[in-house]
XYZ file of C-alpha atoms in Angstrom:
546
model
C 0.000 0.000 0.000
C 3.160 2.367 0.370
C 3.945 2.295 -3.349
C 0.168 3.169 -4.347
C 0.286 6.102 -2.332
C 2.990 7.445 -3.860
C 2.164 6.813 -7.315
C -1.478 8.781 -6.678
C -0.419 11.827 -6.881
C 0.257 11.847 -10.799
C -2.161 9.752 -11.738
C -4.028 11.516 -14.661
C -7.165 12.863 -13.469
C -9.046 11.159 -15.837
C -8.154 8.080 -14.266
C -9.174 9.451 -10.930
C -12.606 9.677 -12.295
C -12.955 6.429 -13.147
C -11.612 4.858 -10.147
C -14.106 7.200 -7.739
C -17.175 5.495 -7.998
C -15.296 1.773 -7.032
C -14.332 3.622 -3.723
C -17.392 3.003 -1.318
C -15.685 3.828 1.833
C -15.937 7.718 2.181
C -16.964 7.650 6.186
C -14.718 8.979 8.255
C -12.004 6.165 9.964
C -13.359 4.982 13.182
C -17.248 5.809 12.341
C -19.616 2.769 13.923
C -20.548 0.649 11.227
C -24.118 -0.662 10.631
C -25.360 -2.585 13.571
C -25.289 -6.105 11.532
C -24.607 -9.870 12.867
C -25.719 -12.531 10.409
C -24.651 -16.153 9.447
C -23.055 -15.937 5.670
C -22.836 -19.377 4.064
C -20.637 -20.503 1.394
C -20.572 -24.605 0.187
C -19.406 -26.151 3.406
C -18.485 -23.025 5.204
C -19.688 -20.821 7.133
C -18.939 -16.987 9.082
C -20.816 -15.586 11.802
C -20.543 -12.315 11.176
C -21.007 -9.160 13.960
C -19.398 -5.611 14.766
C -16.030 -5.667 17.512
C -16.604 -4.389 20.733
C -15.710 -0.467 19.568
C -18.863 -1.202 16.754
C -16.081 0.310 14.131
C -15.484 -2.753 12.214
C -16.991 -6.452 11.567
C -15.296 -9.457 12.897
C -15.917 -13.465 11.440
C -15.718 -16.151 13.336
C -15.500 -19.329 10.474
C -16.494 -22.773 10.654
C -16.080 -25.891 8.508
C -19.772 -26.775 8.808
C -22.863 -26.098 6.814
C -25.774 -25.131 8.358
C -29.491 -24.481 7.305
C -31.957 -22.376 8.942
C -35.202 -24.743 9.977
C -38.136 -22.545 12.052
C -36.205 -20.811 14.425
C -33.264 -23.018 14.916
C -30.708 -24.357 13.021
C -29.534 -27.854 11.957
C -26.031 -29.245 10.839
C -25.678 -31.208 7.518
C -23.275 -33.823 6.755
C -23.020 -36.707 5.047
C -20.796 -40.132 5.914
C -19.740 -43.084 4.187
C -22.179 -46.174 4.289
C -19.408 -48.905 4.035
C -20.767 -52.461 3.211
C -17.936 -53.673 1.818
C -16.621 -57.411 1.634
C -12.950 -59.095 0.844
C -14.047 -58.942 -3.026
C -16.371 -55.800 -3.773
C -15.823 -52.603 -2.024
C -19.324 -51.371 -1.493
C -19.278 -48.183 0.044
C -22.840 -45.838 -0.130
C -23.554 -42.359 1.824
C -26.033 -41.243 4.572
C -26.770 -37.387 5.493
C -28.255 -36.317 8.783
C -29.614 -33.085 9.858
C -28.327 -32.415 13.207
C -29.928 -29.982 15.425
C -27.273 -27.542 17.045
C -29.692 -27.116 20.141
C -30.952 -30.679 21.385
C -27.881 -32.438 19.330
C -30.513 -34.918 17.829
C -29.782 -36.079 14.612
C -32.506 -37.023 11.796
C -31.594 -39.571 8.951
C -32.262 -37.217 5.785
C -30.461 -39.821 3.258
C -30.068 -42.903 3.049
C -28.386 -45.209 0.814
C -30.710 -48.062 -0.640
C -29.278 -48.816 -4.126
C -25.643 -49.365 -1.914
C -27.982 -51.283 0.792
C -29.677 -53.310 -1.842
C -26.914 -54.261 -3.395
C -24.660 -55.283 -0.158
C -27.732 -57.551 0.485
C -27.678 -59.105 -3.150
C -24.031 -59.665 -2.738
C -24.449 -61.655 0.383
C -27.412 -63.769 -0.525
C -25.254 -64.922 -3.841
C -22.118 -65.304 -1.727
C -23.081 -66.882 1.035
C -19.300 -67.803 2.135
C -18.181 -64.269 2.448
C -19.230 -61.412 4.941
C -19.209 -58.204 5.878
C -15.733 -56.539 6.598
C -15.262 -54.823 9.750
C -14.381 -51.181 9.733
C -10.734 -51.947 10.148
C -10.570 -54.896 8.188
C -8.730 -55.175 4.735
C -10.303 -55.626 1.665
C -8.669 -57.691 -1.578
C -6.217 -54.801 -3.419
C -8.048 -55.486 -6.668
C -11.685 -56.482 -5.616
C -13.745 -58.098 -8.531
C -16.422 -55.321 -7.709
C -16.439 -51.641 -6.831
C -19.781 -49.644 -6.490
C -19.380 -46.474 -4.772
C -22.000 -43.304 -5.092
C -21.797 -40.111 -4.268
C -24.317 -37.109 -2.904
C -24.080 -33.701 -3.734
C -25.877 -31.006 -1.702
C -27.282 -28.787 -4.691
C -29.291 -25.913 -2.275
C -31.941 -25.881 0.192
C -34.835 -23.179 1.269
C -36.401 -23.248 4.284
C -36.883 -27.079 5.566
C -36.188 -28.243 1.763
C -32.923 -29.377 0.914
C -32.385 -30.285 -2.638
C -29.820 -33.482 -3.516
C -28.499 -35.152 -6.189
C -27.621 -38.619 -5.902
C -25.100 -41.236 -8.153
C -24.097 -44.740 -7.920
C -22.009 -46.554 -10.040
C -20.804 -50.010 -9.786
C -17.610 -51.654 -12.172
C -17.931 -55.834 -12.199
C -14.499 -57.126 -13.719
C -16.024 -59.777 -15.725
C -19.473 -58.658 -15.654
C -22.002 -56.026 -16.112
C -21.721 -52.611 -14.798
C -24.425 -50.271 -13.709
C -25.449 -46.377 -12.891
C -28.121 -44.779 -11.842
C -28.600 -41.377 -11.000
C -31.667 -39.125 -9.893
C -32.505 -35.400 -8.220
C -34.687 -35.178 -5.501
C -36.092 -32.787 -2.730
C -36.341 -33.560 1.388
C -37.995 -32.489 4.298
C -34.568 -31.759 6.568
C -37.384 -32.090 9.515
C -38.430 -35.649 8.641
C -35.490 -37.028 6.469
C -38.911 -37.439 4.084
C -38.365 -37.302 0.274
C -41.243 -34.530 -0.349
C -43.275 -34.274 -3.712
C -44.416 -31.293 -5.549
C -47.932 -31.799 -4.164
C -46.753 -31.913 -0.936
C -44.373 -28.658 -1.714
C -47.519 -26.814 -3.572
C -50.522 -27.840 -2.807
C -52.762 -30.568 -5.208
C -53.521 -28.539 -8.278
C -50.386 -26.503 -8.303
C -48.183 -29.484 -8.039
C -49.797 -31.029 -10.584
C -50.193 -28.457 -12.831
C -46.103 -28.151 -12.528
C -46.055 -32.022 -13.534
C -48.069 -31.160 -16.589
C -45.779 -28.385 -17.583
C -42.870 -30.860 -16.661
C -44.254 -33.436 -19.524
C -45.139 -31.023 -22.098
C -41.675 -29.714 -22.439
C -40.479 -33.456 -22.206
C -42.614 -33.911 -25.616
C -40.945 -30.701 -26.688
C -37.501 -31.615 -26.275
C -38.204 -35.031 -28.206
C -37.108 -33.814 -31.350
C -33.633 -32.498 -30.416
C -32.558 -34.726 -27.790
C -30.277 -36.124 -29.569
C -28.057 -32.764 -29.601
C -28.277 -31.928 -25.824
C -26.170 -33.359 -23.575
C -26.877 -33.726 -19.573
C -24.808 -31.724 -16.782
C -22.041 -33.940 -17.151
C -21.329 -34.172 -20.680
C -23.069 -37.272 -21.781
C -24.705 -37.263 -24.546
C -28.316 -39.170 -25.188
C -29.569 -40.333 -28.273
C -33.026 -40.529 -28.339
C -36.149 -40.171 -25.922
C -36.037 -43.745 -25.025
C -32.700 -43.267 -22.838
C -34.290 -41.595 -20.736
C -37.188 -41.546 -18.071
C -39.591 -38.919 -16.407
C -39.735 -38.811 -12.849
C -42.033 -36.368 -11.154
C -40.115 -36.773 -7.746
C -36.473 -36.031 -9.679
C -36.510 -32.579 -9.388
C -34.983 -29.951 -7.713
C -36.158 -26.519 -6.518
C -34.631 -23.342 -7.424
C -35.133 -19.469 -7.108
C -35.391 -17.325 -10.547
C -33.680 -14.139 -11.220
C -37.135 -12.571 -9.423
C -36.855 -14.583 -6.412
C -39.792 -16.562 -7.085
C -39.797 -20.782 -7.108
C -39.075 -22.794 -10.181
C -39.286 -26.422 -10.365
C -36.136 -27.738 -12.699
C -37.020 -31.707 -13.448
C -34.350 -33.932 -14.333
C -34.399 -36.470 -16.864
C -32.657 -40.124 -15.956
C -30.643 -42.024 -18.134
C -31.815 -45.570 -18.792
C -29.838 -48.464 -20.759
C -26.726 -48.637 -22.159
C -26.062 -45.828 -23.995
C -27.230 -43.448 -20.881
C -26.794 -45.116 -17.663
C -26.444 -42.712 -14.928
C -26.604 -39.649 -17.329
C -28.900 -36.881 -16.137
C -30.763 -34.378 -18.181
C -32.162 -31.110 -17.207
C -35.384 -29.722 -18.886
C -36.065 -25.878 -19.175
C -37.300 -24.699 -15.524
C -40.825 -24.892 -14.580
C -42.206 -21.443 -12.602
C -43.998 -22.343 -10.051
C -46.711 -20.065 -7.341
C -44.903 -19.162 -3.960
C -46.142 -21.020 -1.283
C -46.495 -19.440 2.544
C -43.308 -21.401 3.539
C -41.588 -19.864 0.698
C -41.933 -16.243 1.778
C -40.931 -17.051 4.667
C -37.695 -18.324 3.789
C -37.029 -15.473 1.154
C -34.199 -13.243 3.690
C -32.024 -16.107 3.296
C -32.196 -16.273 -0.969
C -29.981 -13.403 -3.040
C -31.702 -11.063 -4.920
C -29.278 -10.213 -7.143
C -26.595 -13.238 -8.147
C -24.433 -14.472 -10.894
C -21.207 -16.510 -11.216
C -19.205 -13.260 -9.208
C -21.519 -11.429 -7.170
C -24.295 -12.160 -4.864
C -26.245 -9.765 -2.551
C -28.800 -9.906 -0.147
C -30.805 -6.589 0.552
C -32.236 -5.534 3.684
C -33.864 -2.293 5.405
C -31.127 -1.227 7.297
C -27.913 -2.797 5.589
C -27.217 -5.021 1.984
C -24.804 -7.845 2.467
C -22.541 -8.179 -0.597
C -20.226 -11.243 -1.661
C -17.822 -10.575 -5.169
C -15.496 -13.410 -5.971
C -11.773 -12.916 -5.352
C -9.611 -14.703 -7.713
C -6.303 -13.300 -6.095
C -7.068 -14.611 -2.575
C -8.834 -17.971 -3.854
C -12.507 -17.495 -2.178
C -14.982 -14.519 -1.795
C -14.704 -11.823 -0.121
C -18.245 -10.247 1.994
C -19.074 -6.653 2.857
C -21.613 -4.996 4.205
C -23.725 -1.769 2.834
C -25.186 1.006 4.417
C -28.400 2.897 2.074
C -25.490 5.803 1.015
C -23.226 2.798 -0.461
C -20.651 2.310 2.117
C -18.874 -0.740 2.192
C -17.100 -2.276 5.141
C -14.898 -5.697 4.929
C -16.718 -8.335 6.796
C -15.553 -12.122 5.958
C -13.297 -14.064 3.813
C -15.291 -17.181 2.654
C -13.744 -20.257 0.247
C -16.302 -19.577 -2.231
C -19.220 -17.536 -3.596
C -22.051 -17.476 -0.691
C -25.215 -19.116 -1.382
C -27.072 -18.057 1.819
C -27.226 -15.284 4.779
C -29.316 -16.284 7.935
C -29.710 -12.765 9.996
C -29.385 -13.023 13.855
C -30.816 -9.497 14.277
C -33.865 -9.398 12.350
C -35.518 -10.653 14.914
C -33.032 -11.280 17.442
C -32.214 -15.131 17.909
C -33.488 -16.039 21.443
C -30.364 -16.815 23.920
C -30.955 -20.336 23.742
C -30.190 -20.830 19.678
C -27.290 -17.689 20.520
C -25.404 -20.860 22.732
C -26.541 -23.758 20.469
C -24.511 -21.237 17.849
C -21.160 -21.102 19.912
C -21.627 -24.680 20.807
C -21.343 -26.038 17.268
C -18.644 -23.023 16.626
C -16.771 -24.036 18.734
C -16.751 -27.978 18.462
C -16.396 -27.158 14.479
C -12.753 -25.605 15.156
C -11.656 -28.889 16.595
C -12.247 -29.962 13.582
C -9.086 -30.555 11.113
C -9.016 -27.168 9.106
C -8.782 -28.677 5.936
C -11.975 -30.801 6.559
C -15.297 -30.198 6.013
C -18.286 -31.940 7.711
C -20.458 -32.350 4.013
C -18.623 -34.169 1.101
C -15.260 -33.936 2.748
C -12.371 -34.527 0.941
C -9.002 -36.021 1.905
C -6.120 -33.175 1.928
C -3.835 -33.344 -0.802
C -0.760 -33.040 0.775
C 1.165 -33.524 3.760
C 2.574 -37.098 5.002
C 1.451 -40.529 3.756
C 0.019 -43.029 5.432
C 2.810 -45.735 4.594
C 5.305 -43.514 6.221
C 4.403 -43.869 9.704
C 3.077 -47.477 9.462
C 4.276 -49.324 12.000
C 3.882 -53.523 12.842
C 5.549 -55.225 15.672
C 5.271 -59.163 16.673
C 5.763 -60.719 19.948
C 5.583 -64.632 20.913
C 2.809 -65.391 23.941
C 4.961 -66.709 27.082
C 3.560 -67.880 30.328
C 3.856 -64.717 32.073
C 1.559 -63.556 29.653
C -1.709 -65.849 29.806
C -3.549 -66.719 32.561
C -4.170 -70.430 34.143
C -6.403 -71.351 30.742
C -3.542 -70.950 28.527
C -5.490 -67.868 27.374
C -3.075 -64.315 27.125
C -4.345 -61.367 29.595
C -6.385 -58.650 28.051
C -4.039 -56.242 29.167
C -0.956 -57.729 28.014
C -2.497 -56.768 24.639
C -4.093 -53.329 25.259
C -0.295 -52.477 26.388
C 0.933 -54.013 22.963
C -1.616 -52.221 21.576
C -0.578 -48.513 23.368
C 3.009 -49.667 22.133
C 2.195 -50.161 18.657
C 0.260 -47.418 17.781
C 2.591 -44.581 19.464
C 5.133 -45.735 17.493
C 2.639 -44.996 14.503
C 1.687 -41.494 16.049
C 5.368 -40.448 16.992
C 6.498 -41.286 13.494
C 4.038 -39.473 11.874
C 4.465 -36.227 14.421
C 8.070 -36.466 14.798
C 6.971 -35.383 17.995
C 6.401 -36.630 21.561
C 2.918 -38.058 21.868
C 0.430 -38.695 24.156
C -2.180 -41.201 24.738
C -5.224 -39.178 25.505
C -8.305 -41.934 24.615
C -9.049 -45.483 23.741
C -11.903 -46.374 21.907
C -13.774 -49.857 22.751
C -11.859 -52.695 22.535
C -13.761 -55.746 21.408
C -11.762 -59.394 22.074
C -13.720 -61.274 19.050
C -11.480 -64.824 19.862
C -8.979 -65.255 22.763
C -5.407 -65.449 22.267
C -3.463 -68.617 23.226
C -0.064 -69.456 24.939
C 2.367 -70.207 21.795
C 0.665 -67.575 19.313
C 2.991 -64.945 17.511
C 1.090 -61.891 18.080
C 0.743 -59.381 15.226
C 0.137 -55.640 15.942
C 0.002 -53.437 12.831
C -0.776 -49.875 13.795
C -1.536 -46.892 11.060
C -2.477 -43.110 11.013
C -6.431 -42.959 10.176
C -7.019 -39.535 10.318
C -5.160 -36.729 11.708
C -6.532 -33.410 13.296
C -4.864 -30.212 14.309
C -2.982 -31.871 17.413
C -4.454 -34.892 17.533
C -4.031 -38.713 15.892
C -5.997 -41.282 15.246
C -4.507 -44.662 14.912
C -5.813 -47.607 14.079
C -4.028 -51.190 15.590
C -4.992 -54.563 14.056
C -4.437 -57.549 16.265
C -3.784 -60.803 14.577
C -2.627 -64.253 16.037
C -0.716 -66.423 14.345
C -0.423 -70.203 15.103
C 3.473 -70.810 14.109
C 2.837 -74.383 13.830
C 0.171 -74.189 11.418
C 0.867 -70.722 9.855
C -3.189 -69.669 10.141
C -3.984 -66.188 11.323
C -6.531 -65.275 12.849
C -8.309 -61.241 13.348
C -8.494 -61.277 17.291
C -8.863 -57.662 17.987
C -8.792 -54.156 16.575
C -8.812 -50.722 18.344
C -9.027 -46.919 17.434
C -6.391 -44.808 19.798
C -6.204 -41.472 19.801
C -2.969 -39.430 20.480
C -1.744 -35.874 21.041
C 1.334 -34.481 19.928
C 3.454 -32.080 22.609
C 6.436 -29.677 22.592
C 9.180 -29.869 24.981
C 6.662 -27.824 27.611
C 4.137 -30.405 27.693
C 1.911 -28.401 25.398
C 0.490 -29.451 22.057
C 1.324 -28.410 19.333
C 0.182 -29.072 15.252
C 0.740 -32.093 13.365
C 1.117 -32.139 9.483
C -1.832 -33.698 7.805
C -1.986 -37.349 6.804
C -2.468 -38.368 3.329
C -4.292 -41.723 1.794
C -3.349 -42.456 -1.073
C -5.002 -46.008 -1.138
C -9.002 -46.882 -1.649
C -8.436 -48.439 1.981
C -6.666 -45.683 3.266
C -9.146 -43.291 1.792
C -12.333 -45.170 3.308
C -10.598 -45.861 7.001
C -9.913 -41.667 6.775
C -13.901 -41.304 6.230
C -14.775 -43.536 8.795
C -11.989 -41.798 11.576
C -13.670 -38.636 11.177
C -17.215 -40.002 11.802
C -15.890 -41.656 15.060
C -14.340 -38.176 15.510
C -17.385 -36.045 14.676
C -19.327 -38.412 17.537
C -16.846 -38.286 20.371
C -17.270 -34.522 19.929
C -20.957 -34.532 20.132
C -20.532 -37.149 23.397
C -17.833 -34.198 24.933
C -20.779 -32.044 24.267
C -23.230 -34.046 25.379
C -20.845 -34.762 28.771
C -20.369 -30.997 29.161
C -23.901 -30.157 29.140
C -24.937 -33.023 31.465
C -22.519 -31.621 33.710
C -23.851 -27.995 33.807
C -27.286 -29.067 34.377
């Protein structure tokens, strides 16, 4: 900023013209800013946005957690891998609940029932195999591999609308996809229908509309292409489903219905194709919802407009994100939040005030969300893309079962293998840290088979997931009969460890990285387990206030 304001002076004055009118910040420095405080969402991210202390400036406190505003409370969405995997197919579906931030009860909005369907076909026709365990290793090249995936496309009010697709490869068989659009009730986990949405007659006036431009879009079907670039050949790839749809605001701010077309055989499988959108009459729930909808918004700017202050989001390529402002009626702007992408909603805290209760529900799930690893994110998260591998800090270790370690049965102590366990998996968590670490919990420990005098036990410890200053680690116990060579699964555990400095304190691990399909679903899973010890902390905490 030193070199600009020395080059100011000459600029031409022309140019001083121009650049005027960008320059929304004429009030004097230190002047209060409008009294604003307002949730800003943006994908899986949100800021809670209010004036400092002196009411000169805003201040954001961020979370990686996506919130929707049902009645006058709000619930947490995130979704979690459905693993029903076996030794040969890797079956893994997904399941999103609706939290709510104030009671901490959690509704099933999604669940998986092609994945489900299929797990349960796959065990009827292989009747030798079952389930894996959460732990447990799949083959490295399974015959079969059916995954899906949900995407979060918007939501107003209680509605949440989804997109959902499966896809399964068979080596030596026949694949499959499917893929559809739908609309829930985040109150119910019920998939809702445009009668339900509209009333009788105006849902099924939008289902007429729906099928007439189906018949129009008969004839050039074969040119369009669906949102994902495949292309469709005629009108018999695909199918009309009145409940594959999802719900939209127009430029106006008024509802459209947008139905979606499947893809059927197998030319189409899985492809999805979007007819023109269908305007539909605002229901009461709608209006009610409309604060939280932009009324002005296109692929760089969004902005919400109220009586006493606009809230303003412009995409900033430079810092990678968005940046939000707030405006006063004479077009003053003041910096408010930096947010990873465009936002899609605001949620105002002041228009009517939010009632003291929902105010500590708020700071409750603010605060458990920055345990949370930063680079995570509680809807569709990703793996981080860099940072250490898993294989680098996998540790095994093998020890033979002597009398002083089994009790008068011939049967090895419980606690001779929790400490083997302990053993293993710090040397997992210290070589991953290059740090001192710290056991700070154990997870259950189940003993599926007991472990005889003679065995060779087998302890392979790995990094599952990795937080800010904490580990997970993950110890598999096998047994191995060295006369016979079988081995045999007795145990698995999930420790947790914290990495400290030379004063005891903790301090910040690098990432972990899976690189493996294994790897990638045991990182999933970790941060499930982790996402529920934080609600039972919670849970704990409040228990112990009351």
């Amino acid at each position: 900023m030193r070199g600009a304001r020395f080059v100011r002076p000459i600029l031409p004055l022309f140019m001083l013209l121009v650049l005027a009118p960008a320059c929304h910040q004429s009030r004097a420095p230190g002047a209060p800013v409008p009294r604003a405080e307002f949730l800003v969402l943006a994908g899986d991210s949100i800021a809670w946005v209010h004036p400092d202390a002196e009411g000169t400036r805003y201040v954001a406190r961020t979370a990686p957690m996506h919130l929707a505003r049902v009645g006058d409370g709000f619930v947490e969405l995130y979704v979690v891998d459905d693993d029903r995997s076996f030794y040969d197919a890797t079956i893994v579906g997904q399941a999103l609940y609706a939290r709510d931030i104030a009671t901490g009860d959690s509704v099933l909005v999604f669940a998986d029932t092609v994945m489900a369907a299929f797990a349960e076909r796959y065990a009827r026709t292989h009747p030798g195999e079952r389930m894996l365990d959460p732990d447990e290793d799949g083959s490295p090249e399974p015959r079969i591999n059916a995954t899906s995936a949900l995407s979060l496309l918007g939501h107003v009010g209680p509605y949440l609308s989804y997109e959902y697709r499966a896809t399964a490869d068979v080596i030596g068989g026949d694949g499959w996809a499917v893929t559809w659009r739908g609309v829930a009730d985040l109150r119910t986990g019920r998939r809702v229908s445009l009668r339900e949405l509209f009333g009788a007659p105006e849902g099924a006036r939008i289902i007429a509309q729906g099928e007439r431009l189906l018949a129009r879009a008969a004839d050039s079907v074969s040119a369009l292409h669906d949102a994902h670039g495949a292309a469709l050949r005629d009108m018999d790839d695909v199918v009309f489903d009145s409940a594959s749809y999802t719900l939209r605001a127009d430029s106006t701010g008024a509802p459209v219905v947008v139905f979606a077309l499947e893809g059927r055989g197998d030319s189409a499988a899985g492809a999805l194709l979007e007819l023109p959108p269908v305007p539909a009459s605002p229901p009461a729930w709608w209006d009610a919802a409309r604060d939280a909808r932009p009324v002005a918004r296109d692929s760089s700017r969004a902005e919400w407009r109220f009586r006493e202050y606009s809230v303003i989001a412009v995409r900033d390529s430079a810092a990678a994100g968005a940046r939000v402002y707030v405006a006063d009626s004479a077009g003053d702007r003041w910096p408010a939040a930096h947010l990873p992408a465009l936002a899609q909603r605001v949620y105002r805290l002041d228009a009517p005030p939010v009632d003291s209760a929902t105010r500590r529900a708020l700071d409750r799930a603010f605060d458990a969300a920055a345990l949370y690893n930063e680079n995570a994110r509680i809807a569709m998260t990703a793996p981080p893309r860099s940072g250490h591998p898993v294989r680098e800090s996998q540790h095994e270790m093998s020890e033979l079962m002597m009398p002083q370690h089994a009790n008068i049965l011939g049967h090895v102590f419980g606690g001779v293998i929790l400490s083997m366990m302990d053993r293993a998996a710090a040397v997992a968590a210290i070589r991953h840290a290059r740090r001192t670490c710290v056991t700070v919990s154990v997870d259950r420990v189940d003993f599926r088979e007991p472990i005889h005098l003679g065995d060779l036990v087998v302890m392979k410890a790995s990094v599952n997931f990795v937080g800010r200053t904490s580990m997970e680690v993950g110890v598999r116990v096998e047994a191995e009969n060295l006369l016979t060579g079988v081995r045999r699964h007795t145990n698995s555990c999930y420790l947790t460890f914290v990495a400290i400095d030379d004063d005891h304190r903790p301090v910040v691990v690098p990432p972990v990285v899976p690189e493996t399909p294994i790897e990638v679903r045991r990182y999933a899973a970790a941060q499930e387990r982790r996402r529920r010890r934080l609600e039972e902390r919670e849970a704990e905490r409040r228990y112990a206030d009351d």
